[in-house]
Amino acid sequence: MSINFVSIIAKPKITTTTNLFLVSSPLLFLSNKTKTKPSILTAFSSMSYDKELSAAKKAASLAARLCQKVQKAILQSDVQSKSDKSPVTVADYGSQALVSYVLQRELPSELFSLVAEEDSEDLRKDGAQETLERITKLVNDILASDGSYSDSTLSTDDVVKAIDCGKSEGGSRGRHWVLDPIDGTKGFLRGDQYAIALALLDEGTVVLGVLACPNLPLTSIAGGSQHSLPGEVGCLFFSVVGGGTYVHSLDSSSAVKVQVSSIDNPEEASFFESYEAAHSMHDLSSSIAKKLGVKAPPVRIDSQAKYGALSRGDGVIYLRFPHKGYREKIWDHAAGYIVVAEAGGVVTDAAGNPLDFSKGRYLDLDTGIIVTNQKLMPSLLKAVRESIEEKVSSL
Ligand SMILES: Nc1ncnc2c1ncn2[C@@H]1O[C@H](COP(=O)(O)O)[C@@H](O)[C@H]1OP(=O)(O)O
Ligand SMILES: [Mg+2]
Ligand SMILES: [Mg+2]
Ligand SMILES: [Mg+2]
């Protein structure tokens, strides 16, 4: 994992080590509870982003509440068609508006830059007024249900503006929030897995991530059981650079620290991949798994919930090989990346290079994304290389 230690140490907010122990940090408290001793460097980096972490958790939790409400009531009329034909729902826009608004309210003194998936172009078109009013009502209802910001009700204009804050280009300078308001829209529409994925980039490095997975069971989905009894679903994973990864239920704040699986025998390993064959080449994954000696069938689930599940050891490998021509966006991986990295996992492209989130809205990478623990990575990379070579020579 690449950590920009220089930039962390250089943060002007923390100038002496004494400060570290005077200010109470929820992450340090959690670490004590789980009997881990953060190094001074770890504590520096965790403390630097305390305010941002609590704002991000609040924003993602409220967005998850909005998405759950829409998913329950989902109707055909909620689905619009974007020019790329991907389904966009009232919930995508509502979630983006809510996260953008909450971050700005919670962090009023910080410059706000947001790189996010959606924009309001379709909402500004003739005939979209009713949809925009529905989104605005949803956002206001969720804020009211939380009792937050009772001083203000958002207008349709406020909602459009909040959505369009997401047009930032990101990059290697300064801080940028990175948001996928609903990752795994297809899963969301099917009633399956989806995630609200929010991360913070600081000088091009992912330093914080929050992954809300409203349909992910609190217990392991190892073996492929994504569905569990009502009341037992809804996870919020969060990580700050150097501070580890934690998860709690969307309904409570009692967090536990998570670690990736330590399995080093591929025969005992299981792997995740996209539910949608259009998103990832399933034939390539199965060739890699076979070469590696993996016996279990793939666990196919939607969205960055795969990163969350892997971070707590439900599976050991995640393979993602989009079809030719598809360009990965930073919001589809930033939060998941840090959640796995801080839980001890490794995320690289198919050639073993680290992911670079500093290049703007897209990730430039070689062929695909692979994720596993430190022990399995060398043999996984070898299997990936051989399988890709075989595929290329068979074309
Ligand atoms: N053709 C495609 N190939 C790969 N990924 C895609 C494609 N179309 C959309 N996606 C994005 O892939 C992610 C979900 O993939 P999966 O669930 O298979 O892991 C989502 O981020 C989804 O966007 P979206 O956020 O709009 O759902
Ligand atoms: Mg996405
Ligand atoms: Mg999305
Ligand atoms: Mg989309």
Coordinates of C-alpha atoms and ligand atoms in Angstrom, one line a residue:
M1 CA 0.0 0.0 0.0
S2 CA 1.4 3.4 -0.8
I3 CA 1.0 5.9 2.0
N4 CA 2.0 9.5 1.5
F5 CA 3.6 9.8 5.0
V6 CA 5.3 13.1 4.2
S7 CA 1.9 14.7 3.4
I8 CA 0.4 13.2 6.6
I9 CA 3.2 14.4 8.8
A10 CA 3.2 17.8 7.2
K11 CA -0.5 18.5 8.1
P12 CA -0.5 21.9 9.8
K13 CA -3.3 20.8 12.2
I14 CA -1.0 18.6 14.3
T15 CA 2.2 20.1 15.4
T16 CA 3.3 18.3 18.5
T17 CA 3.1 14.7 19.8
T18 CA 1.5 16.0 23.0
N19 CA -1.6 16.9 21.0
L20 CA -2.0 13.3 20.1
F21 CA -2.9 12.3 23.5
L22 CA -4.9 15.3 24.6
V23 CA -7.6 15.0 22.0
S24 CA -9.9 12.1 22.2
S25 CA -10.1 10.2 19.0
P26 CA -12.9 7.6 18.3
L27 CA -10.4 5.5 16.4
L28 CA -7.9 5.5 19.2
F29 CA -10.6 4.5 21.6
L30 CA -11.7 1.7 19.3
S31 CA -8.2 0.5 18.9
N32 CA -7.8 0.3 22.7
K33 CA -11.0 -1.7 22.9
T34 CA -9.6 -4.1 20.3
K35 CA -6.3 -4.2 22.1
T36 CA -4.2 -2.9 19.2
K37 CA -1.6 -0.2 19.9
P38 CA -1.4 2.3 17.1
S39 CA 2.0 3.7 16.4
I40 CA 2.6 7.4 16.7
L41 CA 2.6 7.7 13.0
T42 CA -0.7 5.7 12.8
A43 CA -2.2 8.0 15.4
F44 CA -1.1 11.1 13.5
S45 CA -2.8 10.0 10.4
S46 CA -6.0 8.8 12.1
M47 CA -6.4 12.0 14.1
S48 CA -5.9 14.2 11.1
Y49 CA -9.1 13.0 9.6
D50 CA -11.4 12.7 12.6
K51 CA -13.8 15.5 11.6
E52 CA -13.9 14.2 8.0
L53 CA -14.6 10.7 9.1
S54 CA -17.5 11.6 11.2
A55 CA -19.0 13.8 8.5
A56 CA -18.5 11.0 5.9
K57 CA -20.1 8.4 8.2
K58 CA -23.1 10.7 8.7
A59 CA -23.4 11.4 5.0
A60 CA -23.2 7.8 3.9
S61 CA -25.6 6.6 6.7
L62 CA -28.2 9.1 5.7
A63 CA -27.8 8.2 2.0
A64 CA -28.2 4.6 2.9
R65 CA -31.4 5.4 4.6
L66 CA -32.6 7.2 1.5
C67 CA -31.7 4.3 -0.7
Q68 CA -33.4 1.7 1.6
K69 CA -36.6 3.8 1.4
V70 CA -36.5 3.9 -2.4
Q71 CA -35.6 0.3 -2.8
K72 CA -38.6 -0.7 -0.7
A73 CA -40.9 1.3 -2.8
I74 CA -39.2 0.8 -6.2
L75 CA -41.5 1.2 -9.2
Q76 CA -40.7 1.0 -12.9
S77 CA -41.3 4.7 -13.1
D78 CA -38.3 5.4 -10.8
V79 CA -36.0 4.2 -13.6
Q80 CA -34.8 6.7 -16.1
S81 CA -32.6 6.0 -19.1
K82 CA -29.3 7.8 -19.4
S83 CA -27.6 8.2 -22.8
D84 CA -25.3 5.3 -21.9
K85 CA -28.5 3.2 -21.1
S86 CA -27.4 2.5 -17.6
P87 CA -30.3 2.7 -15.2
V88 CA -30.3 5.8 -13.1
T89 CA -32.8 6.1 -10.3
V90 CA -34.2 8.7 -8.0
A91 CA -32.1 7.1 -5.4
D92 CA -28.8 7.7 -7.3
Y93 CA -29.5 11.5 -7.5
G94 CA -31.0 11.7 -4.0
S95 CA -28.0 9.9 -2.5
Q96 CA -25.5 12.2 -4.3
A97 CA -27.4 15.4 -3.3
L98 CA -27.6 14.2 0.3
V99 CA -24.0 13.3 0.6
S100 CA -22.9 16.5 -1.0
Y101 CA -25.1 18.7 1.2
V102 CA -24.2 16.9 4.4
L103 CA -20.5 17.1 3.8
Q104 CA -20.7 20.8 3.2
R105 CA -22.9 21.4 6.3
E106 CA -20.6 19.3 8.5
L107 CA -17.3 20.8 7.2
P108 CA -18.2 24.4 6.6
S109 CA -14.6 25.7 6.9
E110 CA -13.1 23.4 4.3
L111 CA -12.8 23.9 0.6
F112 CA -15.2 21.5 -1.0
S113 CA -14.3 19.5 -4.0
L114 CA -16.3 16.4 -5.0
V115 CA -15.7 13.9 -7.8
A116 CA -19.0 12.0 -8.2
E117 CA -20.7 9.8 -10.7
E118 CA -24.0 11.6 -11.4
D119 CA -24.8 15.1 -12.8
S120 CA -28.1 16.9 -13.2
E121 CA -28.2 17.1 -17.0
D122 CA -31.1 14.8 -17.3
L123 CA -32.9 16.4 -14.4
R124 CA -32.8 19.8 -16.1
K125 CA -34.6 18.5 -19.2
D126 CA -38.3 19.2 -20.0
G127 CA -40.5 16.7 -18.2
A128 CA -38.0 16.0 -15.4
Q129 CA -39.5 18.5 -13.0
E130 CA -41.7 15.9 -11.2
T131 CA -38.7 13.6 -10.7
L132 CA -36.7 16.5 -9.3
E133 CA -39.5 17.3 -6.9
R134 CA -39.6 13.7 -5.8
I135 CA -35.9 13.7 -5.2
T136 CA -36.1 17.0 -3.3
K137 CA -38.9 15.7 -1.1
L138 CA -37.0 12.5 -0.4
V139 CA -33.8 14.4 0.6
N140 CA -35.8 16.7 2.9
D141 CA -37.7 13.8 4.4
I142 CA -34.5 12.0 5.3
L143 CA -32.9 15.1 6.8
A144 CA -36.0 15.7 8.8
S145 CA -36.1 12.1 10.0
D146 CA -32.6 12.6 11.4
G147 CA -33.5 15.9 13.0
S148 CA -30.5 17.5 11.2
Y149 CA -30.4 21.0 9.9
S150 CA -34.0 21.8 10.9
D151 CA -33.2 25.4 10.1
S152 CA -33.3 24.7 6.4
T153 CA -35.4 22.9 3.8
L154 CA -33.8 22.3 0.4
S155 CA -35.4 23.7 -2.8
T156 CA -35.2 21.9 -6.1
D157 CA -32.5 24.4 -7.1
D158 CA -30.5 23.5 -4.0
V159 CA -30.7 19.8 -4.9
V160 CA -29.5 20.4 -8.5
K161 CA -26.6 22.5 -7.1
A162 CA -25.7 19.9 -4.6
I163 CA -25.6 17.2 -7.3
D164 CA -23.5 19.3 -9.6
C165 CA -20.9 19.9 -7.0
G166 CA -19.7 16.4 -8.0
K167 CA -18.1 17.7 -11.3
S168 CA -14.7 18.1 -9.8
E169 CA -11.8 16.6 -11.8
G170 CA -9.9 15.4 -8.7
G171 CA -6.2 15.0 -9.2
S172 CA -3.0 15.0 -7.2
R173 CA -3.2 18.4 -5.5
G174 CA -5.4 19.2 -2.4
R175 CA -8.4 17.3 -1.0
H176 CA -11.2 15.8 -3.0
W177 CA -14.1 13.7 -1.9
V178 CA -14.9 10.8 -4.2
L179 CA -18.5 9.4 -4.3
D180 CA -20.4 6.7 -6.0
P181 CA -23.9 7.5 -4.6
I182 CA -25.1 4.0 -5.5
D183 CA -22.5 1.6 -6.6
G184 CA -24.1 -1.5 -8.2
T185 CA -27.2 0.1 -9.6
K186 CA -28.2 -3.2 -11.3
G187 CA -28.0 -5.0 -7.9
F188 CA -30.0 -2.2 -6.3
L189 CA -32.8 -2.5 -8.9
R190 CA -32.8 -6.3 -8.5
G191 CA -33.1 -6.0 -4.7
D192 CA -29.5 -7.4 -4.2
Q193 CA -26.2 -5.8 -3.1
Y194 CA -25.3 -2.2 -3.6
A195 CA -23.1 0.3 -1.8
I196 CA -22.8 4.0 -1.0
A197 CA -19.1 4.5 -1.5
L198 CA -17.4 7.6 -0.2
A199 CA -13.7 8.3 0.0
L200 CA -11.3 11.2 0.6
L201 CA -8.3 11.9 -1.6
D202 CA -5.5 14.0 0.0
E203 CA -2.6 14.9 -2.4
G204 CA -3.6 12.1 -4.6
T205 CA -3.7 9.4 -1.9
V206 CA -6.9 7.8 -0.6
V207 CA -6.8 8.6 3.1
L208 CA -10.3 7.8 4.3
G209 CA -13.1 5.5 3.1
V210 CA -16.7 4.8 4.1
L211 CA -18.6 1.9 2.5
A212 CA -22.3 1.6 3.4
C213 CA -23.7 -1.7 2.3
P214 CA -27.4 -1.7 3.2
N215 CA -28.1 -5.3 2.1
L216 CA -25.0 -7.0 3.2
P217 CA -25.5 -9.4 6.1
L218 CA -23.7 -8.6 9.4
T219 CA -22.5 -12.2 9.4
S220 CA -20.1 -13.7 6.9
I221 CA -21.4 -14.4 3.4
A222 CA -18.7 -17.1 2.9
G223 CA -20.2 -19.9 0.8
G224 CA -22.3 -17.4 -1.1
S225 CA -25.3 -16.8 1.2
Q226 CA -25.9 -13.1 0.5
H227 CA -29.4 -13.2 1.9
S228 CA -30.2 -13.4 5.6
L229 CA -33.1 -12.8 7.9
P230 CA -34.6 -9.2 7.9
G231 CA -32.9 -7.2 10.7
E232 CA -29.6 -8.8 10.2
V233 CA -28.4 -6.8 7.2
G234 CA -26.8 -3.4 6.7
C235 CA -23.1 -2.8 7.3
L236 CA -21.0 0.3 7.4
F237 CA -17.2 -0.2 6.9
F238 CA -14.8 2.7 7.5
S239 CA -11.1 3.2 7.4
V240 CA -8.6 6.0 7.9
V241 CA -5.1 5.7 6.6
G242 CA -2.9 4.0 9.2
G243 CA -5.9 3.4 11.4
G244 CA -7.3 0.0 10.3
T245 CA -10.7 -0.9 9.1
Y246 CA -13.8 -1.2 11.2
V247 CA -17.4 -2.2 10.6
H248 CA -20.6 -1.6 12.4
S249 CA -24.3 -2.2 11.7
L250 CA -26.1 0.7 9.9
D251 CA -28.3 0.8 13.0
S252 CA -25.6 1.1 15.7
S253 CA -22.2 2.6 16.2
S254 CA -20.5 -0.2 18.1
A255 CA -17.7 -1.0 15.8
V256 CA -15.4 -4.0 15.4
K257 CA -12.0 -4.1 13.8
V258 CA -11.8 -6.4 10.7
Q259 CA -8.9 -8.2 9.0
V260 CA -8.6 -9.9 5.7
S261 CA -8.5 -13.7 5.7
S262 CA -5.1 -15.2 6.4
I263 CA -5.7 -18.3 4.2
D264 CA -2.6 -19.1 2.1
N265 CA -3.7 -22.3 0.6
P266 CA -5.6 -21.6 -2.6
E267 CA -7.6 -24.8 -2.2
E268 CA -9.3 -23.3 0.8
A269 CA -9.8 -19.9 -0.8
S270 CA -12.9 -18.6 -2.4
F271 CA -13.2 -15.7 -4.8
F272 CA -15.6 -12.8 -5.5
E273 CA -16.5 -11.4 -8.9
S274 CA -19.3 -9.3 -10.4
Y275 CA -22.7 -10.6 -10.6
E276 CA -23.0 -9.1 -14.0
A277 CA -21.1 -10.9 -16.8
A278 CA -21.1 -7.7 -18.8
H279 CA -19.0 -6.0 -16.0
S280 CA -16.2 -8.6 -15.8
M281 CA -14.9 -11.6 -17.9
H282 CA -16.1 -14.6 -15.9
D283 CA -14.2 -17.0 -18.2
L284 CA -10.9 -15.3 -17.4
S285 CA -11.6 -15.4 -13.6
S286 CA -12.4 -19.1 -13.8
S287 CA -9.2 -19.9 -15.7
I288 CA -7.2 -18.0 -13.1
A289 CA -9.0 -19.7 -10.2
K290 CA -8.4 -23.1 -11.8
K291 CA -4.7 -22.4 -12.3
L292 CA -4.4 -21.3 -8.7
G293 CA -6.1 -24.4 -7.4
V294 CA -9.2 -22.7 -6.0
K295 CA -11.9 -25.3 -5.5
A296 CA -14.9 -23.3 -4.5
P297 CA -17.2 -21.8 -7.2
P298 CA -17.2 -18.0 -7.5
V299 CA -19.3 -15.9 -5.2
R300 CA -21.0 -13.4 -7.5
I301 CA -22.2 -10.2 -5.9
D302 CA -22.8 -6.6 -7.1
S303 CA -20.9 -3.5 -6.1
Q304 CA -18.1 -2.6 -3.8
A305 CA -19.8 -4.8 -1.2
K306 CA -17.2 -7.3 -2.5
Y307 CA -14.4 -5.1 -1.0
G308 CA -16.3 -4.9 2.3
A309 CA -16.9 -8.7 2.4
L310 CA -13.3 -9.4 1.6
S311 CA -12.0 -7.0 4.2
R312 CA -13.6 -9.1 7.0
G313 CA -12.5 -12.4 5.5
D314 CA -15.7 -13.7 3.9
G315 CA -13.6 -14.5 0.8
V316 CA -10.0 -14.2 0.0
I317 CA -9.8 -13.1 -3.7
Y318 CA -11.7 -10.5 -5.8
L319 CA -11.1 -10.6 -9.6
R320 CA -12.4 -7.9 -11.9
F321 CA -11.6 -7.9 -15.7
P322 CA -13.8 -5.5 -17.5
H323 CA -14.4 -6.0 -21.2
K324 CA -12.2 -4.2 -23.7
G325 CA -12.7 -0.5 -23.9
Y326 CA -14.2 0.0 -20.4
R327 CA -12.5 2.6 -18.3
E328 CA -12.6 2.2 -14.6
K329 CA -13.7 5.4 -12.6
I330 CA -12.1 6.3 -9.3
W331 CA -15.5 6.3 -7.4
D332 CA -15.9 2.6 -8.2
H333 CA -12.8 1.7 -6.2
A334 CA -11.5 4.4 -3.9
A335 CA -13.5 3.5 -0.8
G336 CA -13.3 -0.2 -1.4
Y337 CA -9.5 0.1 -1.9
I338 CA -8.8 1.7 1.5
V339 CA -11.2 -0.6 3.3
V340 CA -9.3 -3.6 2.1
A341 CA -5.8 -2.1 2.3
E342 CA -6.4 -1.0 5.9
A343 CA -7.6 -4.5 6.7
G344 CA -4.3 -5.9 5.5
G345 CA -5.2 -6.7 1.9
V346 CA -3.5 -5.8 -1.3
V347 CA -5.3 -4.2 -4.3
T348 CA -3.4 -3.9 -7.7
D349 CA -4.1 -3.9 -11.4
A350 CA -3.6 -7.1 -13.3
A351 CA 0.1 -6.4 -13.7
G352 CA 0.7 -5.9 -10.0
N353 CA 0.9 -2.1 -10.1
P354 CA -0.7 -0.1 -7.2
L355 CA -3.9 1.8 -8.2
D356 CA -3.3 5.5 -8.8
F357 CA -6.2 7.6 -7.8
S358 CA -4.4 10.9 -8.6
K359 CA -5.0 11.1 -12.3
G360 CA -8.5 12.6 -12.4
R361 CA -11.8 10.9 -12.7
Y362 CA -10.5 7.7 -14.3
L363 CA -8.1 5.0 -13.2
D364 CA -5.5 4.2 -15.8
L365 CA -4.6 0.6 -15.3
D366 CA -3.5 -2.6 -16.9
T367 CA -6.3 -5.0 -17.9
G368 CA -8.1 -5.5 -14.6
I369 CA -8.1 -5.2 -10.8
I370 CA -7.1 -8.0 -8.4
V371 CA -7.5 -8.1 -4.7
T372 CA -6.2 -10.6 -2.1
N373 CA -4.1 -11.0 1.0
Q374 CA -0.3 -10.5 1.1
K375 CA 0.5 -14.2 1.1
L376 CA -1.6 -15.2 -1.9
M377 CA -0.7 -12.2 -4.1
P378 CA 2.5 -13.6 -5.7
S379 CA 0.8 -16.8 -6.8
L380 CA -2.3 -14.9 -7.8
L381 CA -0.3 -12.5 -10.0
K382 CA 1.4 -15.5 -11.7
A383 CA -1.9 -17.2 -12.4
V384 CA -3.3 -13.9 -13.8
R385 CA -0.3 -13.4 -16.1
E386 CA -0.5 -17.0 -17.4
S387 CA -4.2 -16.9 -18.0
I388 CA -4.1 -13.6 -19.8
E389 CA -1.2 -14.8 -22.0
E390 CA -3.3 -18.0 -22.8
K391 CA -6.3 -15.9 -23.6
V392 CA -4.4 -13.5 -25.9
S393 CA -2.7 -16.4 -27.8
S394 CA -6.0 -18.1 -28.3
L395 CA -7.6 -15.1 -30.0
Ligands
LIG1 N1 -19.8 -2.3 -18.7 C1 -19.3 -2.2 -17.5 N2 -18.1 -2.8 -17.1 C2 -17.7 -2.8 -15.9 N3 -18.2 -2.1 -14.9 C3 -19.4 -1.4 -15.1 C4 -19.9 -1.4 -16.4 N4 -21.1 -0.7 -16.4 C5 -21.2 -0.2 -15.2 N5 -20.2 -0.6 -14.4 C6 -19.9 -0.3 -13.0 O1 -19.4 -1.5 -12.4 C7 -19.8 -1.4 -11.0 C8 -20.6 -2.5 -10.5 O2 -20.0 -3.6 -11.0 P1 -20.2 -4.9 -10.2 O3 -21.4 -4.8 -9.4 O4 -20.3 -5.8 -11.3 O5 -18.9 -5.0 -9.4 C9 -20.5 -0.2 -10.8 O6 -19.6 0.8 -10.4 C10 -21.1 0.0 -12.1 O7 -21.5 1.3 -12.1 P2 -22.7 1.8 -11.2 O8 -22.1 2.5 -10.0 O9 -23.5 2.7 -12.1 O10 -23.5 0.6 -10.8
MG2 MG -20.2 2.3 -9.5
MG3 MG -23.2 4.4 -9.2
MG4 MG -24.1 4.3 -12.8

